[in-house]
Short mmCIF file of C-alpha atoms in Angstrom, two decimals:
data_model
loop_
_atom_site.label_atom_id
_atom_site.label_comp_id
_atom_site.label_asym_id
_atom_site.label_seq_id
_atom_site.Cartn_x
_atom_site.Cartn_y
_atom_site.Cartn_z
CA MET A 97 169.34 134.74 57.29
CA PRO A 98 167.35 133.93 54.10
CA SER A 99 163.82 132.68 54.60
CA THR A 100 163.12 128.97 54.20
CA VAL A 101 162.32 127.85 50.65
CA ALA A 102 159.16 125.77 50.44
CA PHE A 103 159.13 122.64 48.30
CA VAL A 104 155.53 121.90 47.37
CA ALA A 105 154.75 118.76 45.39
CA ARG A 106 152.17 116.08 44.80
CA VAL A 107 154.19 112.92 44.16
CA ASP A 108 153.30 109.25 43.83
CA HIS A 109 155.97 108.05 46.21
CA ALA A 110 157.87 109.56 49.14
CA SER A 111 161.08 108.55 47.37
CA ASP A 112 160.21 110.93 44.53
CA GLU A 113 160.02 113.83 46.97
CA GLU A 114 163.29 112.81 48.59
CA ALA A 115 165.02 112.59 45.21
CA TRP A 116 163.93 116.12 44.30
CA LEU A 117 164.91 117.50 47.71
CA SER A 118 168.30 115.82 47.46
CA ALA A 119 168.96 117.33 44.02
CA LEU A 120 167.79 120.80 45.02
CA ARG A 121 169.75 120.82 48.28
CA ALA A 122 172.90 119.65 46.51
CA ALA A 123 172.55 122.47 43.98
CA MET A 124 171.73 125.09 46.64
CA PRO A 125 173.62 124.15 49.82
CA GLU A 126 173.26 127.71 51.16
CA GLU A 127 169.45 127.51 51.10
CA THR A 128 167.17 125.88 53.65
CA ILE A 129 164.67 123.87 51.58
CA LEU A 130 161.86 122.10 53.38
CA PRO A 131 158.88 120.11 52.09
CA PHE A 132 155.63 121.94 52.80
CA HIS A 133 154.40 119.30 55.23
CA ALA A 134 157.54 119.70 57.36
CA MET A 135 157.32 123.49 57.69
CA SER A 136 156.10 125.19 60.83
CA ALA A 137 153.35 127.80 60.68
CA GLU A 138 155.99 130.47 61.19
CA GLU A 139 158.13 129.13 58.31
CA ARG A 140 155.13 128.95 56.00
CA ASN A 141 154.21 132.53 56.80
CA ALA A 142 157.77 133.75 56.21
CA ALA A 143 158.41 131.85 52.95
CA LYS A 144 159.02 134.11 49.97
CA LEU A 145 159.77 131.41 47.39
CA ALA A 146 158.16 128.06 46.61
CA ILE A 147 159.71 125.49 44.30
CA VAL A 148 156.86 123.36 43.02
CA ALA A 149 156.04 120.16 41.17
CA ASN A 150 152.31 119.70 40.60
CA PRO A 151 151.45 121.38 43.92
CA ASP A 152 148.18 121.19 45.81
CA PRO A 153 146.61 124.66 45.44
CA ALA A 154 145.64 124.57 49.12
CA ASP A 155 149.31 124.28 50.06
CA ILE A 156 150.21 127.32 47.97
CA LYS A 157 147.36 129.25 49.56
CA ALA A 158 148.88 128.42 52.95
CA LEU A 159 152.05 130.31 51.95
CA PRO A 160 150.58 133.84 52.10
CA ASN A 161 153.74 135.88 51.53
CA LEU A 162 155.25 134.24 48.47
CA GLU A 163 157.03 136.65 46.15
CA TRP A 164 157.33 134.08 43.35
CA ILE A 165 156.99 130.42 42.42
CA HIS A 166 159.52 128.34 40.48
CA SER A 167 158.02 125.35 38.66
CA LEU A 168 160.11 122.24 38.04
CA TRP A 169 158.19 121.55 34.82
CA ALA A 170 158.32 123.29 31.46
CA GLY A 171 154.54 122.95 31.09
CA VAL A 172 152.61 125.08 33.56
CA GLU A 173 149.01 124.97 32.28
CA ARG A 174 147.75 122.94 35.24
CA LEU A 175 149.59 125.17 37.69
CA VAL A 176 148.16 128.34 36.13
CA ALA A 177 144.65 126.89 36.09
CA GLU A 178 144.66 125.62 39.66
CA LEU A 179 146.43 128.31 41.66
CA PRO A 180 144.30 130.70 43.68
CA GLN A 181 144.17 134.17 42.19
CA PRO A 182 145.87 136.56 42.32
CA ALA A 183 148.88 134.26 42.06
CA PRO A 184 152.51 135.25 42.60
CA PRO A 185 154.73 135.41 39.49
CA ILE A 186 155.48 131.92 38.15
CA ALA A 187 158.76 130.92 36.50
CA ARG A 188 158.61 127.74 34.45
CA LEU A 189 161.63 125.52 33.91
CA ILE A 190 163.72 126.52 30.90
CA ASP A 191 166.41 123.85 30.86
CA PRO A 192 168.92 123.37 28.01
CA GLU A 193 169.05 119.66 28.84
CA LEU A 194 165.28 119.38 28.44
CA SER A 195 165.55 121.12 25.07
CA ARG A 196 168.26 118.69 23.97
CA VAL A 197 166.29 115.64 25.09
CA MET A 198 163.09 116.83 23.41
CA ALA A 199 164.90 117.66 20.17
CA GLU A 200 166.47 114.19 20.29
CA ALA A 201 163.01 112.62 20.65
CA VAL A 202 161.58 114.66 17.78
CA LEU A 203 164.43 113.56 15.52
CA ALA A 204 164.20 109.91 16.61
CA TRP A 205 160.48 109.58 15.97
CA THR A 206 160.73 111.58 12.75
CA TYR A 207 163.23 108.97 11.57
CA TYR A 208 160.77 106.29 12.71
CA LEU A 209 158.20 107.68 10.30
CA GLN A 210 160.63 108.63 7.52
CA ARG A 211 162.03 105.08 7.46
CA ASP A 212 158.51 103.53 7.40
CA MET A 213 158.95 101.69 10.70
CA PRO A 214 155.18 101.34 11.34
CA PHE A 215 154.82 99.64 7.95
CA TYR A 216 157.67 97.22 8.68
CA ARG A 217 156.23 96.45 12.11
CA HIS A 218 152.98 95.47 10.39
CA SER A 219 154.87 93.47 7.74
CA GLN A 220 156.62 91.48 10.45
CA GLU A 221 153.31 90.71 12.16
CA GLN A 222 151.96 89.46 8.81
CA LYS A 223 155.23 87.63 7.99
CA GLU A 224 155.51 89.62 4.78
CA TRP A 225 158.85 90.47 3.11
CA ALA A 226 157.93 93.84 1.63
CA PRO A 227 160.74 96.40 1.18
CA ARG A 228 159.65 99.95 0.35
CA PRO A 229 161.53 102.66 -1.58
CA TYR A 230 163.83 104.74 0.62
CA ARG A 231 162.89 108.39 1.14
CA GLN A 232 165.73 110.84 1.63
CA PRO A 233 165.29 113.34 4.49
CA GLY A 234 165.66 116.11 1.93
CA GLU A 235 162.60 114.79 0.11
CA MET A 236 160.43 115.34 3.18
CA THR A 237 159.14 118.40 4.98
CA VAL A 238 158.60 118.42 8.73
CA GLY A 239 156.27 121.08 10.09
CA ILE A 240 156.64 122.11 13.74
CA LEU A 241 153.70 123.55 15.65
CA GLY A 242 155.21 125.80 18.31
CA LEU A 243 158.49 127.65 17.88
CA GLY A 244 159.42 128.33 21.48
CA VAL A 245 162.64 127.08 23.05
CA LEU A 246 161.75 123.42 22.46
CA GLY A 247 160.48 124.00 18.94
CA GLN A 248 163.58 125.88 17.90
CA ALA A 249 165.85 123.18 19.34
CA ALA A 250 163.90 120.53 17.42
CA ALA A 251 164.09 122.59 14.23
CA ASP A 252 167.87 122.82 14.57
CA ARG A 253 168.23 119.03 14.90
CA LEU A 254 165.90 118.32 11.98
CA THR A 255 167.62 120.86 9.74
CA ALA A 256 171.04 119.40 10.57
CA ALA A 257 169.70 115.94 9.65
CA GLY A 258 168.75 117.19 6.19
CA PHE A 259 164.97 117.50 6.53
CA GLY A 260 163.11 120.44 5.10
CA VAL A 261 161.66 122.26 8.10
CA LYS A 262 158.73 124.62 8.44
CA GLY A 263 157.33 126.06 11.62
CA TRP A 264 154.20 127.78 12.91
CA SER A 265 153.77 129.99 15.94
CA ARG A 266 151.17 132.43 17.18
CA SER A 267 153.40 135.41 16.40
CA GLN A 268 155.74 135.55 13.43
CA LYS A 269 159.33 134.41 14.08
CA GLU A 270 162.44 134.33 11.98
CA ILE A 271 164.65 131.23 12.31
CA ALA A 272 167.61 130.50 10.07
CA GLY A 273 166.93 127.57 7.74
CA VAL A 274 163.25 127.34 8.68
CA GLU A 275 160.29 128.64 6.70
CA THR A 276 158.06 130.19 9.33
CA PHE A 277 154.33 130.87 9.43
CA SER A 278 151.86 132.49 11.80
CA GLY A 279 148.15 133.19 11.99
CA GLU A 280 145.24 131.12 10.70
CA ASP A 281 146.23 131.22 7.04
CA GLY A 282 149.82 130.40 7.92
CA LEU A 283 148.67 127.38 9.93
CA PHE A 284 146.72 126.02 6.97
CA ASP A 285 149.65 126.61 4.63
CA MET A 286 152.11 124.83 6.89
CA LEU A 287 149.82 121.85 7.49
CA ALA A 288 149.11 121.49 3.78
CA SER A 289 152.80 121.37 2.86
CA SER A 290 154.23 119.08 5.57
CA ASP A 291 154.80 115.34 5.32
CA ILE A 292 155.17 115.03 9.10
CA VAL A 293 153.66 117.49 11.57
CA VAL A 294 155.19 117.72 15.05
CA CYS A 295 153.09 119.36 17.77
CA LEU A 296 155.06 121.03 20.57
CA LEU A 297 152.40 123.54 21.58
CA PRO A 298 151.62 124.31 25.22
CA LEU A 299 148.04 123.91 26.38
CA THR A 300 146.26 127.26 26.63
CA ALA A 301 142.75 128.53 26.04
CA GLU A 302 143.80 129.28 22.46
CA THR A 303 145.47 125.94 21.71
CA ARG A 304 142.91 123.61 23.31
CA GLY A 305 141.25 121.78 20.42
CA LEU A 306 143.31 123.73 17.87
CA ILE A 307 144.00 120.63 15.78
CA SER A 308 140.45 119.57 14.99
CA ALA A 309 138.93 117.96 11.90
CA THR A 310 139.06 121.25 10.00
CA ARG A 311 142.82 121.35 10.33
CA LEU A 312 143.58 117.63 10.28
CA PHE A 313 141.92 117.34 6.89
CA ARG A 314 143.96 120.31 5.61
CA MET A 315 147.10 118.25 6.09
CA LYS A 316 148.61 116.38 3.16
CA LYS A 317 146.80 113.13 2.42
CA GLY A 318 149.07 110.40 3.75
CA ALA A 319 150.91 112.70 6.14
CA ALA A 320 151.85 111.65 9.68
CA LEU A 321 151.55 113.40 13.03
CA ILE A 322 153.65 113.46 16.20
CA ASN A 323 152.23 114.99 19.39
CA PHE A 324 154.80 115.77 22.08
CA GLY A 325 153.01 118.92 23.29
CA ARG A 326 149.80 118.39 25.23
CA GLY A 327 146.99 115.92 24.51
CA PRO A 328 144.01 118.32 24.44
CA VAL A 329 145.62 120.40 21.67
CA ILE A 330 144.40 117.67 19.30
CA VAL A 331 140.76 116.56 19.27
CA GLU A 332 141.09 112.82 19.83
CA ALA A 333 137.85 111.81 18.10
CA ASP A 334 138.76 113.86 15.02
CA LEU A 335 142.24 112.35 14.92
CA LEU A 336 140.79 108.83 15.03
CA ALA A 337 138.43 109.75 12.19
CA ALA A 338 141.34 111.03 10.08
CA LEU A 339 143.26 107.80 10.71
CA ASP A 340 140.29 105.47 10.17
CA SER A 341 139.43 107.15 6.87
CA GLY A 342 142.96 106.60 5.59
CA TYR A 343 143.57 110.33 5.28
CA LEU A 344 146.49 110.28 7.72
CA SER A 345 149.02 107.47 7.60
CA HIS A 346 150.18 107.27 11.21
CA CYS A 347 150.54 109.18 14.44
CA VAL A 348 152.98 108.98 17.35
CA LEU A 349 151.29 110.10 20.56
CA ASP A 350 153.16 110.78 23.79
CA VAL A 351 150.45 112.91 25.43
CA PHE A 352 146.72 112.38 25.86
CA ASP A 353 143.58 113.98 27.26
CA ASN A 354 143.75 111.56 30.19
CA GLU A 355 146.99 110.13 31.54
CA PRO A 356 147.82 107.37 32.13
CA LEU A 357 145.98 106.42 28.95
CA PRO A 358 142.83 104.49 29.99
CA GLN A 359 142.79 100.78 29.19
CA GLY A 360 139.67 101.25 27.09
CA SER A 361 141.20 103.84 24.77
CA SER A 362 141.07 103.04 21.05
CA PHE A 363 144.62 104.29 20.69
CA TRP A 364 146.14 101.22 22.38
CA SER A 365 145.22 98.80 19.61
CA HIS A 366 144.91 101.12 16.63
CA PRO A 367 147.19 99.90 13.82
CA LYS A 368 148.06 103.47 12.82
CA VAL A 369 148.96 104.71 16.29
CA THR A 370 152.19 104.43 18.27
CA VAL A 371 151.50 105.05 21.97
CA LEU A 372 154.24 106.40 24.24
CA PRO A 373 153.89 106.90 28.02
CA HIS A 374 154.74 110.63 28.18
CA ILE A 375 158.50 110.08 27.86
CA SER A 376 159.54 112.44 25.07
CA GLY A 377 160.86 115.19 27.34
CA PRO A 378 161.68 113.84 30.81
CA THR A 379 162.97 116.29 33.38
CA THR A 380 166.46 115.50 34.66
CA GLN A 381 166.50 116.34 38.37
CA GLN A 382 170.14 117.39 38.60
CA SER A 383 169.91 119.58 35.50
CA ALA A 384 166.63 121.15 36.62
CA ALA A 385 168.04 121.82 40.10
CA SER A 386 171.04 123.57 38.55
CA VAL A 387 168.76 125.86 36.54
CA VAL A 388 166.65 126.65 39.61
CA SER A 389 169.78 127.31 41.66
CA ALA A 390 171.07 129.90 39.20
CA ASN A 391 167.70 131.66 39.15
CA VAL A 392 167.43 131.70 42.95
CA GLU A 393 171.00 132.94 43.35
CA ARG A 394 170.30 135.84 40.98
CA TRP A 395 167.12 136.71 42.86
CA ARG A 396 168.88 136.64 46.22
CA LYS A 397 171.60 138.89 44.85
CA ASP A 398 169.63 141.66 43.17
CA GLY A 399 165.93 140.76 43.26
CA ARG A 400 165.73 139.88 39.55
CA LEU A 401 163.29 137.14 38.61
CA PRO A 402 163.73 134.83 35.63
CA THR A 403 161.24 135.16 32.79
CA THR A 404 157.80 134.59 34.28
CA VAL A 405 154.62 133.13 32.83
CA ASP A 406 152.11 135.39 31.11
CA LEU A 407 149.05 134.30 33.09
CA ASP A 408 146.69 135.51 30.37
CA ARG A 409 148.41 133.44 27.68
CA GLY A 410 149.14 130.54 30.02
CA TYR A 411 152.86 130.14 29.26
#
């Protein structure tokens, strides 16, 4: 009989845990999935797999014979940073539905900037009737920081909508219809030639603080920025300086150094900032459970793990 699968999560409400357990059990009826707090000492010792959502590191440490960990999130930087070392292999969630939803959000908020919605919001507040010239998507270039699964899905949607698309990644990639860049010089070139920059980078030691004043002020004057990656990739004080100086026209921020965004943050009331409550790429429980189920079934059958996180790179 297969060993019990541990579900390890820190959730705000018991109903959140129950919702995840319900989705996972429906997708994997042949598995016995128990929340960590309901497992006996014998079950914890025997567990070979943990499915996790923001787990307490102490709980993972109390599962001494894990062969691997499956995260329910696409971002795993906190998990990698907090887990006791050496950690078992970690698989992050790679979900086509998440890619679709994120690409949808990138396109929606790119349209928001392309169609000058922040300007019209301000015009309404001032009771001003002030139409602006229309900009065709083909007249604008969108630069994507991060060309992983999410970045490539976003590039496809933007290209199909008629935008010129460029992309930057740590290592050089080739994507049909996208001009790609890599390395330090490539980053400067992409930033300097993009009207809207979309950040989809994971948070790693290399990306923390990557978009600082040096790079913000290499962007086009009047360009806009969307951050759907991780807050600490962009230096918040430097971003505010670029906005206050008039160098950047607007930014759409869905992620921040501290979440929920503190009440005292300057971003809340800044006229050139649109604040979102980390909603650009929500995880759909049923879809995520289906992905996890397929990975677990394959592992049970022949011992193969899905693609696991490079712990040195952090993703």
